[in-house]
Amino acid sequence: MTKKIEFFYVDAFTTETFGGNPAGVIPNAENLTDEDMQKIANELNLSETAFLLPTSNADANYKIRYFTPTKEVDFCGHATLGTAWLMATKYNWMDKDDKIVFESNIGLIPVKWLMENNQLTRVSMTQVRPQVKSIDISPAVVADLVGILETDIDDRYPIKIANTGVPHLMVPVKTRQAIDQAEPNLNELKKMNNDFNISTTHLFTFDTNGQFDIYTRDFCPNIGIDEDPVTGAANGALGGYLYLENILAQQERHQLMIGQGHTINRPGILYVTITPDAENAVIEVAGAAVVSIEGKIFV
C-alpha cells in the first residue's frame, strides 16, 4: 500500500529563499521504516533530512532523526533549526509554547523562539556541552587535504577536534581569500575524517572586513556531502572551541555573527551565543529560516 508522506524543504540560516542551507523535513514520520527514511533522504538529496517521530521522553515534544543521502547521523544543526522554524510557523507551535524540545541521539535539544513585535525573527537551539581534544596531525597535512597553502594556516590557534554533539576538525586560516580559494582533496579528506572519526572539517577566519565576526567553510565528504553550505553543528562546536581554548575571554558572555556559504552561492548567517557555566559554557546557535518547497512523497 502506497503511503503519502508530507515533506518540506526549509532553507536555514537565511531570510531569503534559496539562501542558507536547505534541509528536508518530514514532520510525520511515525509510519516510516529506517529503510524508508534513508531512501527519502537519498531522494530529496539534501545534506540532511530530519524526521519527526513520537517520543516516550516526558521532557521532549518529538524524537528527531537525521539522514544524509547515504547514512544516519546523530545531529544536524541546520536541520534542527529548519524543523523548529517549520513547527513554529506551519504547525502553530508558537501558539502552544515558547519553545520546542527534540529528543535526538545525542540528548535533548531545546529550541526557543526569538520574537520582535510579535513576529518570529530567529529560532535558537541549545547544543550539548562543548568538548575539545587534540589530534595528531601536522598543519602541512591539513593544508594539503583542504587545498590551501601551509602558510595560509593561522598558527596562532591550534588545529583541534571540537564537539557539541558530533566531532568537527577546526582549522584556523589567516584570510577569507584563502578559505574561498580552498580546493579540498575530497577522497583523501574523507579517508582522514574516517580515520579520526571526524564528521566535518571546518575552516574559519577572523578576517572578514567587519562583515561578520568569523567566516567559515565546511567540508564533509565522509558523510556524503562535499561541502555543507551553512553548518549549525560545526559553528556551535567552533564557539565551544574558541571559548575552551581561551581564544575568547573566559567567564565572559560572547555573541558571534558567523558568515558561511558565500563561496557556493548559498550565503547564510548564524548567531552563536556562548554563556559561561562553571568550567564550561552553554552554546546556543540561532538563525532564521524560510520554507521553500512543500509536497508529498509516495512511499
Tab-separated table of C-alpha atoms in Angstrom, residues 94-210:
chain	number	residue	atom	x	y	z
A	94	MET	CA	4.475	29.425	18.548
A	95	ASP	CA	0.929	29.478	19.952
A	96	LYS	CA	1.467	26.381	22.119
A	97	ASP	CA	4.749	27.123	23.878
A	98	ASP	CA	7.790	29.404	23.846
A	99	LYS	CA	9.999	26.531	22.645
A	100	ILE	CA	10.064	23.020	21.223
A	101	VAL	CA	12.245	20.181	22.557
A	102	PHE	CA	13.630	17.395	20.366
A	103	GLU	CA	14.954	14.085	21.644
A	104	SER	CA	17.966	13.177	19.490
A	105	ASN	CA	20.673	10.507	19.541
A	106	ILE	CA	22.911	12.968	21.435
A	107	GLY	CA	20.289	14.016	24.003
A	108	LEU	CA	17.635	16.703	24.326
A	109	ILE	CA	17.818	19.747	22.044
A	110	PRO	CA	15.614	22.646	23.168
A	111	VAL	CA	14.851	25.299	20.546
A	112	LYS	CA	13.300	28.591	21.646
A	113	TRP	CA	11.602	31.357	19.654
A	114	LEU	CA	13.170	34.827	19.358
A	115	MET	CA	10.418	37.376	18.704
A	116	GLU	CA	10.307	41.029	17.699
A	117	ASN	CA	6.993	42.904	17.536
A	118	ASN	CA	5.137	39.585	17.821
A	119	GLN	CA	6.970	38.281	14.759
A	120	LEU	CA	9.296	35.276	14.782
A	121	THR	CA	12.726	36.560	13.726
A	122	ARG	CA	15.001	33.620	14.677
A	123	VAL	CA	14.953	30.326	16.489
A	124	SER	CA	17.761	29.418	18.891
A	125	MET	CA	18.898	25.886	19.717
A	126	THR	CA	20.950	24.932	22.748
A	127	GLN	CA	23.629	22.415	21.806
A	128	VAL	CA	25.223	19.851	24.118
A	129	ARG	CA	28.213	20.949	26.210
A	130	PRO	CA	31.295	21.647	24.101
A	131	GLN	CA	34.391	19.479	24.261
A	132	VAL	CA	37.788	19.923	22.632
A	133	LYS	CA	40.536	17.362	22.102
A	134	SER	CA	43.904	17.251	20.388
A	135	ILE	CA	44.640	15.486	17.113
A	136	ASP	CA	47.958	14.074	15.962
A	137	ILE	CA	48.161	15.624	12.509
A	138	SER	CA	50.532	18.232	11.079
A	139	PRO	CA	49.398	21.613	9.709
A	140	ALA	CA	51.122	20.737	6.426
A	141	VAL	CA	48.973	17.626	6.005
A	142	VAL	CA	45.786	19.514	6.912
A	143	ALA	CA	46.620	22.312	4.458
A	144	ASP	CA	47.198	19.786	1.688
A	145	LEU	CA	43.918	17.975	2.440
A	146	VAL	CA	41.777	21.129	2.398
A	147	GLY	CA	43.577	22.635	-0.583
A	148	ILE	CA	45.300	25.683	0.867
A	149	LEU	CA	48.966	26.582	1.444
A	150	GLU	CA	50.601	25.665	4.728
A	151	THR	CA	51.374	29.383	5.127
A	152	ASP	CA	47.612	30.059	5.000
A	153	ILE	CA	47.151	28.193	8.314
A	154	ASP	CA	46.842	30.666	11.191
A	155	ASP	CA	49.345	29.217	13.642
A	156	ARG	CA	48.188	31.499	16.488
A	157	TYR	CA	45.409	28.965	17.072
A	158	PRO	CA	45.536	25.159	17.390
A	159	ILE	CA	44.099	22.637	14.946
A	160	LYS	CA	41.811	20.587	17.197
A	161	ILE	CA	38.666	18.456	17.223
A	162	ALA	CA	35.670	20.263	18.736
A	163	ASN	CA	32.333	18.724	19.596
A	164	THR	CA	28.857	19.923	20.597
A	165	GLY	CA	27.258	16.636	19.660
A	166	VAL	CA	29.386	15.431	16.771
A	167	PRO	CA	33.155	15.949	16.201
A	168	HIS	CA	34.489	18.573	13.783
A	169	LEU	CA	38.077	19.418	12.891
A	170	MET	CA	38.737	23.136	13.485
A	171	VAL	CA	41.218	24.627	11.008
A	172	PRO	CA	42.264	28.264	11.640
A	173	VAL	CA	43.052	30.175	8.438
A	174	LYS	CA	44.634	33.629	8.079
A	175	THR	CA	42.406	35.082	5.351
A	176	ARG	CA	38.938	34.791	3.891
A	177	GLN	CA	40.535	34.733	0.448
A	178	ALA	CA	42.418	31.545	1.312
A	179	ILE	CA	39.202	29.929	2.580
A	180	ASP	CA	37.276	30.968	-0.544
A	181	GLN	CA	40.007	29.577	-2.809
A	182	ALA	CA	40.359	26.273	-0.929
A	183	GLU	CA	40.074	23.230	-3.195
A	184	PRO	CA	39.967	20.164	-0.950
A	185	ASN	CA	41.208	16.737	-1.946
A	186	LEU	CA	37.879	15.139	-1.108
A	187	ASN	CA	38.938	11.494	-1.354
A	188	GLU	CA	41.925	11.956	0.953
A	189	LEU	CA	39.946	14.237	3.270
A	190	LYS	CA	37.239	11.592	3.529
A	191	LYS	CA	39.827	8.994	4.492
A	192	MET	CA	41.382	11.256	7.155
A	193	ASN	CA	37.992	12.131	8.649
A	194	ASN	CA	37.059	8.447	8.839
A	195	ASP	CA	40.451	7.577	10.374
A	196	PHE	CA	39.944	10.141	13.155
A	197	ASN	CA	36.153	9.712	13.417
A	198	ILE	CA	35.536	13.341	12.409
A	199	SER	CA	32.190	14.426	10.980
A	200	THR	CA	33.337	17.560	9.105
A	201	THR	CA	36.412	19.719	8.506
A	202	HIS	CA	35.684	23.346	9.400
A	203	LEU	CA	37.835	26.223	8.127
A	204	PHE	CA	37.462	29.533	9.971
A	205	THR	CA	38.989	33.019	9.911
A	206	PHE	CA	38.600	36.300	11.772
A	207	ASP	CA	39.463	38.123	8.504
A	208	THR	CA	36.010	39.376	7.434
A	209	ASN	CA	36.401	43.138	6.769
A	210	GLY	CA	33.887	43.717	9.548
